[in-house]
Amino acid sequence: MPVEVETVVIGSGVVGLAIAAELASLGQDVLVLERHHTFGTETSSRNSEVIHAGIYYPEGSLRAKLCVEGRERLYAFAEDYKVPVNRCGKLLVATSEAEIAQLAVIEERAARNGVHDLTRLTAAEVQRLEPDIRCVAATLSPSTGVIDSHLFMAALETRLLDAGGQIAFNSEVAGVKLTTESEFQLSILSAGEVSELSCARLINAAGLSATRVGRMLQPAKSEYVVPSLYPAKGHYFALSARAPFKHLIYPMPTPDALGIHLTLDISGGARFGPDIFWQDDIDYAFVDADARREIFAKEIKRYWPGLPEGALVPAYTGIRPKIYSNGMPPADFAIHGEQQHGIRGFVGLYGIESPGLTSSLAIGANVARLLA
């Protein structure tokens, strides 16, 4: 029996859209299934919108390789599709002499990852760039920037549709089974009714639901285990006044986070975050806003002592689909194809958090190679 659709992508976040647009542009018949009413309503619309350079991640990791490749693809795509970007650069600041050694470690890792445009700055040089910042030294990353993530996803949707692909919103995957070696049968819940759809290739890019979807399929390799989801909320505060900065400002990272950094949206508005708040479910509520504001203000004043009192306003939260829990070493992106689980034509993507936005176009190309 012939399949109804050649390729189904589950999830229309930035990664799912990038994969679908890439496959459609290669001539595949592609359908995206999205359980919400529009694209990118979860992780893709609740982040810092930063185009990362690729300086933090372990050498040889997928996060490092796909970030560096994805950054260049993203800037080129934004130019082609007229997506607003601001290649404003980032200052990674050391606020004490003890942190200067950490700058050197980060610079060396960046070079091993293929990032060769970093510049070490003295405190005086930082003052000339950003007079309100206080630090003893900093590293400038000129290829870091910000993008309008919504317009980026809209452009990906346009690329997909122009290549003949389709998106079905309000369509939740309720079940998946492998009926033959080359056919997947999907049960789709829409408007209270369940329908069936068959496809030859299936990509699980469901983000926060990826683990749930992945566990619907029985792996061909008995030792394979679908990565578990550990939701990690990040809170963001906005600045009530106009920010006196032209660059993104990042403190020294901790083992599991990049610190309370200052980012700018595409219009120049400032926001701070995210922090990390481990939780068991998908809940976007802002937790302990007053106490959290004090913690944020203390961290921010380490590099911006002039932060006005009362200037931090709760903005939004986002949830990162982490595949490691509190206290565990950070995990790499998990992009699992037939080699991992033994199922031909199936790719599952787990733990695609930062730098997932930056890496999205490179992830799309990577998935296309896995399915070739």
Short mmCIF file of C-alpha atoms in Angstrom, two decimals:
data_model
loop_
_atom_site.label_atom_id
_atom_site.label_comp_id
_atom_site.label_asym_id
_atom_site.label_seq_id
_atom_site.Cartn_x
_atom_site.Cartn_y
_atom_site.Cartn_z
CA MET A 1 0.00 0.00 0.00
CA PRO A 2 1.56 3.38 -1.00
CA VAL A 3 2.26 5.87 1.78
CA GLU A 4 0.18 9.04 1.83
CA VAL A 5 3.05 11.47 2.57
CA GLU A 6 6.73 10.91 1.90
CA THR A 7 8.04 12.77 4.97
CA VAL A 8 6.33 13.95 8.16
CA VAL A 9 8.01 16.37 10.57
CA ILE A 10 6.46 16.54 14.04
CA GLY A 11 6.78 20.04 15.50
CA SER A 12 6.90 23.49 13.93
CA GLY A 13 9.38 25.17 16.20
CA VAL A 14 12.40 26.72 14.57
CA VAL A 15 14.18 23.35 14.30
CA GLY A 16 11.20 21.51 12.86
CA LEU A 17 10.59 24.27 10.32
CA ALA A 18 14.26 24.36 9.33
CA ILE A 19 14.31 20.59 8.80
CA ALA A 20 11.05 20.61 6.85
CA ALA A 21 12.13 23.52 4.64
CA GLU A 22 15.47 21.80 3.91
CA LEU A 23 13.84 18.49 2.97
CA ALA A 24 11.17 20.16 0.85
CA SER A 25 13.83 22.16 -0.99
CA LEU A 26 15.51 18.83 -1.83
CA GLY A 27 12.33 17.66 -3.51
CA GLN A 28 10.68 15.62 -0.76
CA ASP A 29 6.93 15.69 -0.18
CA VAL A 30 6.86 17.15 3.35
CA LEU A 31 4.06 17.64 5.88
CA VAL A 32 4.61 19.34 9.25
CA LEU A 33 2.27 18.38 12.08
CA GLU A 34 1.89 20.96 14.86
CA ARG A 35 -0.38 20.53 17.87
CA HIS A 36 -0.72 24.28 18.50
CA HIS A 37 -2.56 26.84 16.39
CA THR A 38 0.60 28.32 14.88
CA PHE A 39 4.34 27.76 14.68
CA GLY A 40 6.95 28.33 17.39
CA THR A 41 4.73 28.83 20.44
CA GLU A 42 7.01 27.04 22.92
CA THR A 43 10.82 27.12 23.21
CA SER A 44 11.32 28.92 19.89
CA SER A 45 9.39 32.01 21.01
CA ARG A 46 10.58 32.09 24.62
CA ASN A 47 14.34 32.62 24.42
CA SER A 48 16.95 35.36 24.06
CA GLU A 49 16.91 35.38 20.21
CA VAL A 50 20.72 35.39 20.24
CA ILE A 51 22.81 34.29 17.27
CA HIS A 52 25.65 32.56 19.09
CA ALA A 53 29.22 32.46 17.82
CA GLY A 54 29.98 28.94 19.11
CA ILE A 55 32.51 29.72 21.82
CA TYR A 56 31.26 27.80 24.86
CA TYR A 57 30.67 24.25 23.72
CA PRO A 58 33.02 21.25 24.03
CA GLU A 59 35.31 20.66 21.05
CA GLY A 60 33.86 18.13 18.63
CA SER A 61 30.36 18.29 20.09
CA LEU A 62 27.29 18.67 17.88
CA ARG A 63 26.50 21.88 19.74
CA ALA A 64 29.87 23.34 18.72
CA LYS A 65 29.90 22.13 15.12
CA LEU A 66 26.28 22.92 14.32
CA CYS A 67 26.44 26.32 16.04
CA VAL A 68 29.45 27.50 14.02
CA GLU A 69 27.99 26.18 10.77
CA GLY A 70 24.49 27.37 11.63
CA ARG A 71 25.62 30.90 12.50
CA GLU A 72 26.95 31.50 9.00
CA ARG A 73 23.93 29.87 7.40
CA LEU A 74 21.64 32.00 9.56
CA TYR A 75 23.22 35.33 8.69
CA ALA A 76 23.10 34.42 4.98
CA PHE A 77 19.48 33.24 5.22
CA ALA A 78 18.46 36.42 7.05
CA GLU A 79 19.98 38.53 4.29
CA ASP A 80 18.27 36.52 1.55
CA TYR A 81 14.85 36.58 3.22
CA LYS A 82 15.13 40.10 4.69
CA VAL A 83 14.82 38.86 8.29
CA PRO A 84 15.88 41.62 10.75
CA VAL A 85 19.19 40.91 12.48
CA ASN A 86 21.59 43.03 14.51
CA ARG A 87 25.18 41.82 14.42
CA CYS A 88 25.87 43.85 17.53
CA GLY A 89 28.60 41.69 19.09
CA LYS A 90 28.93 40.44 22.63
CA LEU A 91 31.19 41.37 25.52
CA LEU A 92 32.07 38.50 27.81
CA VAL A 93 33.16 40.32 30.95
CA ALA A 94 35.46 39.37 33.82
CA THR A 95 34.44 41.33 36.90
CA SER A 96 37.40 40.22 39.03
CA GLU A 97 41.05 39.33 38.47
CA ALA A 98 40.24 35.71 39.31
CA GLU A 99 37.91 35.49 36.29
CA ILE A 100 40.53 36.52 33.71
CA ALA A 101 41.87 32.95 33.58
CA GLN A 102 38.36 31.79 32.67
CA LEU A 103 38.35 34.22 29.74
CA ALA A 104 41.52 32.55 28.44
CA VAL A 105 39.96 29.09 28.72
CA ILE A 106 36.90 30.23 26.76
CA GLU A 107 39.05 31.86 24.08
CA GLU A 108 41.09 28.68 23.63
CA ARG A 109 37.93 26.54 23.38
CA ALA A 110 36.47 28.96 20.84
CA ALA A 111 39.58 28.68 18.65
CA ARG A 112 39.35 24.88 18.73
CA ASN A 113 35.71 25.20 17.63
CA GLY A 114 36.71 27.32 14.63
CA VAL A 115 35.85 30.72 16.11
CA HIS A 116 38.85 32.93 15.38
CA ASP A 117 37.49 36.48 15.63
CA LEU A 118 37.56 36.99 19.41
CA THR A 119 39.45 39.97 20.79
CA ARG A 120 40.70 40.47 24.35
CA LEU A 121 39.96 43.94 25.71
CA THR A 122 41.30 45.84 28.69
CA ALA A 123 39.00 47.59 31.14
CA ALA A 124 39.80 50.90 29.45
CA GLU A 125 38.92 49.53 26.02
CA VAL A 126 35.62 48.21 27.36
CA GLN A 127 34.88 51.63 28.85
CA ARG A 128 35.26 53.22 25.44
CA LEU A 129 32.76 50.75 23.96
CA GLU A 130 30.34 50.59 26.89
CA PRO A 131 30.92 53.37 29.46
CA ASP A 132 28.38 51.93 31.92
CA ILE A 133 30.04 48.52 32.19
CA ARG A 134 32.50 47.80 35.00
CA CYS A 135 34.98 44.96 34.55
CA VAL A 136 38.71 44.23 34.73
CA ALA A 137 38.86 42.67 31.24
CA ALA A 138 36.56 41.32 28.55
CA THR A 139 36.47 39.29 25.38
CA LEU A 140 34.66 40.73 22.37
CA SER A 141 32.78 38.34 20.10
CA PRO A 142 31.93 40.40 17.00
CA SER A 143 30.00 37.62 15.23
CA THR A 144 27.39 37.32 17.99
CA GLY A 145 24.08 39.02 17.22
CA VAL A 146 20.32 38.92 17.66
CA ILE A 147 17.51 38.03 15.27
CA ASP A 148 13.75 38.47 15.14
CA SER A 149 12.89 34.82 15.82
CA HIS A 150 9.23 35.15 14.79
CA LEU A 151 10.09 36.62 11.39
CA PHE A 152 12.81 33.99 10.99
CA MET A 153 10.25 31.23 11.52
CA ALA A 154 7.83 32.98 9.17
CA ALA A 155 10.57 33.00 6.51
CA LEU A 156 11.20 29.27 7.10
CA GLU A 157 7.48 28.65 6.66
CA THR A 158 7.60 30.61 3.39
CA ARG A 159 10.57 28.55 2.19
CA LEU A 160 8.74 25.35 3.07
CA LEU A 161 5.48 26.32 1.36
CA ASP A 162 7.26 27.67 -1.72
CA ALA A 163 8.99 24.30 -2.08
CA GLY A 164 5.62 22.51 -2.00
CA GLY A 165 5.56 21.52 1.67
CA GLN A 166 2.55 21.78 3.95
CA ILE A 167 1.79 22.50 7.62
CA ALA A 168 -1.20 21.15 9.53
CA PHE A 169 -1.83 23.15 12.72
CA ASN A 170 -4.01 21.96 15.62
CA SER A 171 -2.83 18.43 14.77
CA GLU A 172 -1.39 16.47 17.66
CA VAL A 173 0.37 13.15 17.16
CA ALA A 174 -1.38 10.76 19.52
CA GLY A 175 0.31 7.55 18.39
CA VAL A 176 3.03 6.21 16.09
CA LYS A 177 3.72 2.66 14.98
CA LEU A 178 5.95 1.05 12.38
CA THR A 179 3.64 -1.06 10.20
CA THR A 180 6.31 -2.31 7.80
CA GLU A 181 10.04 -1.80 7.48
CA SER A 182 9.37 1.32 5.41
CA GLU A 183 6.05 2.72 6.63
CA PHE A 184 5.01 4.65 9.73
CA GLN A 185 1.36 4.88 10.77
CA LEU A 186 0.45 8.02 12.71
CA SER A 187 -2.69 8.66 14.74
CA ILE A 188 -3.49 12.38 14.66
CA LEU A 189 -5.84 14.15 17.05
CA SER A 190 -7.51 17.23 15.56
CA ALA A 191 -10.75 18.97 16.60
CA GLY A 192 -11.58 16.10 18.91
CA GLU A 193 -11.31 13.46 16.18
CA VAL A 194 -8.57 10.94 15.44
CA SER A 195 -7.40 10.28 11.90
CA GLU A 196 -4.68 8.04 10.48
CA LEU A 197 -1.78 9.00 8.20
CA SER A 198 1.06 6.94 6.76
CA CYS A 199 4.52 8.18 5.77
CA ALA A 200 7.86 6.74 4.67
CA ARG A 201 10.08 9.06 6.73
CA LEU A 202 9.41 10.53 10.14
CA ILE A 203 11.26 13.27 12.02
CA ASN A 204 10.51 13.89 15.69
CA ALA A 205 11.29 17.59 16.26
CA ALA A 206 8.63 18.02 18.94
CA GLY A 207 10.87 19.86 21.42
CA LEU A 208 9.33 19.64 24.87
CA SER A 209 7.18 16.72 23.64
CA ALA A 210 9.99 14.90 21.84
CA THR A 211 10.54 12.32 24.59
CA ARG A 212 6.81 11.52 24.75
CA VAL A 213 6.63 11.11 20.96
CA GLY A 214 9.88 9.14 20.77
CA ARG A 215 8.60 6.59 23.29
CA MET A 216 5.63 5.81 21.04
CA LEU A 217 7.98 3.82 18.77
CA GLN A 218 9.59 0.54 19.74
CA PRO A 219 13.31 0.79 18.86
CA ALA A 220 14.82 -1.92 16.66
CA LYS A 221 17.86 -2.04 18.94
CA SER A 222 16.97 -3.36 22.39
CA GLU A 223 19.71 -1.36 24.11
CA TYR A 224 18.41 1.98 22.81
CA VAL A 225 16.71 4.30 25.29
CA VAL A 226 14.89 7.51 24.35
CA PRO A 227 16.48 10.40 26.30
CA SER A 228 14.41 11.63 29.23
CA LEU A 229 13.14 15.19 29.43
CA TYR A 230 14.09 17.44 32.35
CA PRO A 231 12.22 20.75 31.91
CA ALA A 232 14.29 23.75 33.04
CA LYS A 233 12.52 27.07 33.29
CA GLY A 234 14.32 30.32 32.62
CA HIS A 235 12.94 33.66 33.87
CA TYR A 236 13.50 36.91 31.97
CA PHE A 237 13.24 40.47 33.23
CA ALA A 238 12.90 43.47 30.94
CA LEU A 239 14.38 46.91 31.58
CA SER A 240 11.71 49.56 32.08
CA ALA A 241 13.93 52.31 30.61
CA ARG A 242 15.99 52.46 27.42
CA ALA A 243 19.18 50.42 27.74
CA PRO A 244 22.46 52.39 27.52
CA PHE A 245 24.19 49.50 25.70
CA LYS A 246 25.07 48.61 22.13
CA HIS A 247 26.47 45.13 22.80
CA LEU A 248 25.19 42.03 24.52
CA ILE A 249 26.83 41.64 27.94
CA TYR A 250 27.60 38.19 29.37
CA PRO A 251 29.21 37.42 32.75
CA MET A 252 31.35 34.33 33.27
CA PRO A 253 29.30 31.15 32.69
CA THR A 254 28.61 28.54 35.34
CA PRO A 255 28.78 24.79 34.59
CA ASP A 256 25.08 24.61 33.61
CA ALA A 257 24.20 28.15 32.49
CA LEU A 258 25.59 31.28 30.87
CA GLY A 259 24.79 33.53 33.81
CA ILE A 260 22.34 36.43 34.04
CA HIS A 261 23.25 38.12 30.81
CA LEU A 262 21.99 41.27 29.13
CA THR A 263 20.59 40.86 25.64
CA LEU A 264 18.95 43.32 23.27
CA ASP A 265 15.93 42.63 21.13
CA ILE A 266 15.88 43.71 17.51
CA SER A 267 14.49 47.14 18.46
CA GLY A 268 17.17 47.73 21.11
CA GLY A 269 15.11 46.91 24.19
CA ALA A 270 17.05 45.18 26.98
CA ARG A 271 16.20 41.99 28.81
CA PHE A 272 18.05 39.96 31.40
CA GLY A 273 18.18 36.21 31.87
CA PRO A 274 17.60 33.42 31.81
CA ASP A 275 18.23 31.87 35.18
CA ILE A 276 17.60 28.17 35.68
CA PHE A 277 14.70 26.71 37.67
CA TRP A 278 14.32 22.94 37.51
CA GLN A 279 10.77 21.65 37.50
CA ASP A 280 8.85 18.47 36.75
CA ASP A 281 6.25 19.77 34.32
CA ILE A 282 5.63 22.32 31.57
CA ASP A 283 4.58 25.38 33.55
CA TYR A 284 5.36 28.91 32.37
CA ALA A 285 4.32 30.74 35.54
CA PHE A 286 6.77 33.37 36.82
CA VAL A 287 8.00 32.09 40.21
CA ASP A 288 8.72 34.41 43.17
CA ALA A 289 9.07 37.57 41.10
CA ASP A 290 10.10 39.89 43.95
CA ALA A 291 12.76 37.57 45.38
CA ARG A 292 13.99 36.72 41.89
CA ARG A 293 14.25 40.42 41.00
CA GLU A 294 16.62 40.92 43.93
CA ILE A 295 18.79 37.99 42.83
CA PHE A 296 18.89 39.29 39.25
CA ALA A 297 19.73 42.82 40.38
CA LYS A 298 22.63 41.58 42.52
CA GLU A 299 24.10 39.60 39.62
CA ILE A 300 23.59 42.39 37.10
CA LYS A 301 25.22 44.99 39.34
CA ARG A 302 28.45 43.00 39.25
CA TYR A 303 28.95 44.30 35.68
CA TRP A 304 26.43 47.20 35.62
CA PRO A 305 26.54 48.89 39.01
CA GLY A 306 24.38 51.70 37.68
CA LEU A 307 21.30 49.53 37.26
CA PRO A 308 18.45 51.86 38.35
CA GLU A 309 16.45 50.76 41.36
CA GLY A 310 13.11 49.25 40.42
CA ALA A 311 14.02 49.07 36.72
CA LEU A 312 13.58 45.29 36.34
CA VAL A 313 10.11 44.22 35.19
CA PRO A 314 9.05 40.55 34.92
CA ALA A 315 8.85 39.79 31.20
CA TYR A 316 8.35 36.10 30.35
CA THR A 317 9.64 32.60 30.98
CA GLY A 318 10.89 29.88 28.68
CA ILE A 319 11.43 26.17 29.21
CA ARG A 320 14.51 24.42 27.90
CA PRO A 321 14.04 20.76 26.86
CA LYS A 322 17.09 19.50 28.72
CA ILE A 323 18.01 15.81 28.64
CA TYR A 324 20.12 15.99 31.79
CA SER A 325 18.99 16.82 35.30
CA ASN A 326 20.23 19.12 38.02
CA GLY A 327 23.76 18.17 39.04
CA MET A 328 24.52 16.10 35.94
CA PRO A 329 27.07 17.15 33.27
CA PRO A 330 25.49 19.12 30.41
CA ALA A 331 24.44 16.91 27.50
CA ASP A 332 25.14 17.41 23.82
CA PHE A 333 22.39 17.66 21.22
CA ALA A 334 20.93 14.18 20.65
CA ILE A 335 20.12 13.67 16.96
CA HIS A 336 19.36 9.98 16.69
CA GLY A 337 19.02 8.18 13.37
CA GLU A 338 19.05 4.55 12.30
CA GLN A 339 22.57 4.04 13.66
CA GLN A 340 21.32 4.72 17.20
CA HIS A 341 17.84 3.15 17.34
CA GLY A 342 17.82 0.88 14.29
CA ILE A 343 14.67 2.30 12.66
CA ARG A 344 15.15 3.19 9.01
CA GLY A 345 13.69 6.54 7.98
CA PHE A 346 13.25 7.86 11.52
CA VAL A 347 15.20 10.72 13.15
CA GLY A 348 14.57 11.82 16.73
CA LEU A 349 15.89 15.11 18.09
CA TYR A 350 16.22 15.51 21.85
CA GLY A 351 17.74 18.19 24.08
CA ILE A 352 17.81 20.82 21.34
CA GLU A 353 18.19 23.84 23.58
CA SER A 354 20.67 26.71 23.18
CA PRO A 355 22.22 27.13 20.65
CA GLY A 356 19.31 25.48 18.84
CA LEU A 357 18.06 28.68 17.22
CA THR A 358 21.52 29.49 15.85
CA SER A 359 22.07 25.88 14.79
CA SER A 360 18.64 25.30 13.21
CA LEU A 361 19.63 25.55 9.54
CA ALA A 362 22.68 23.38 10.11
CA ILE A 363 20.50 20.87 11.97
CA GLY A 364 18.20 20.78 8.94
CA ALA A 365 21.13 19.95 6.67
CA ASN A 366 22.38 17.35 9.15
CA VAL A 367 19.02 15.57 9.25
CA ALA A 368 18.87 15.59 5.46
CA ARG A 369 22.24 13.84 5.38
CA LEU A 370 21.04 11.22 7.88
CA LEU A 371 18.08 10.42 5.64
CA ALA A 372 19.99 10.41 2.34
#
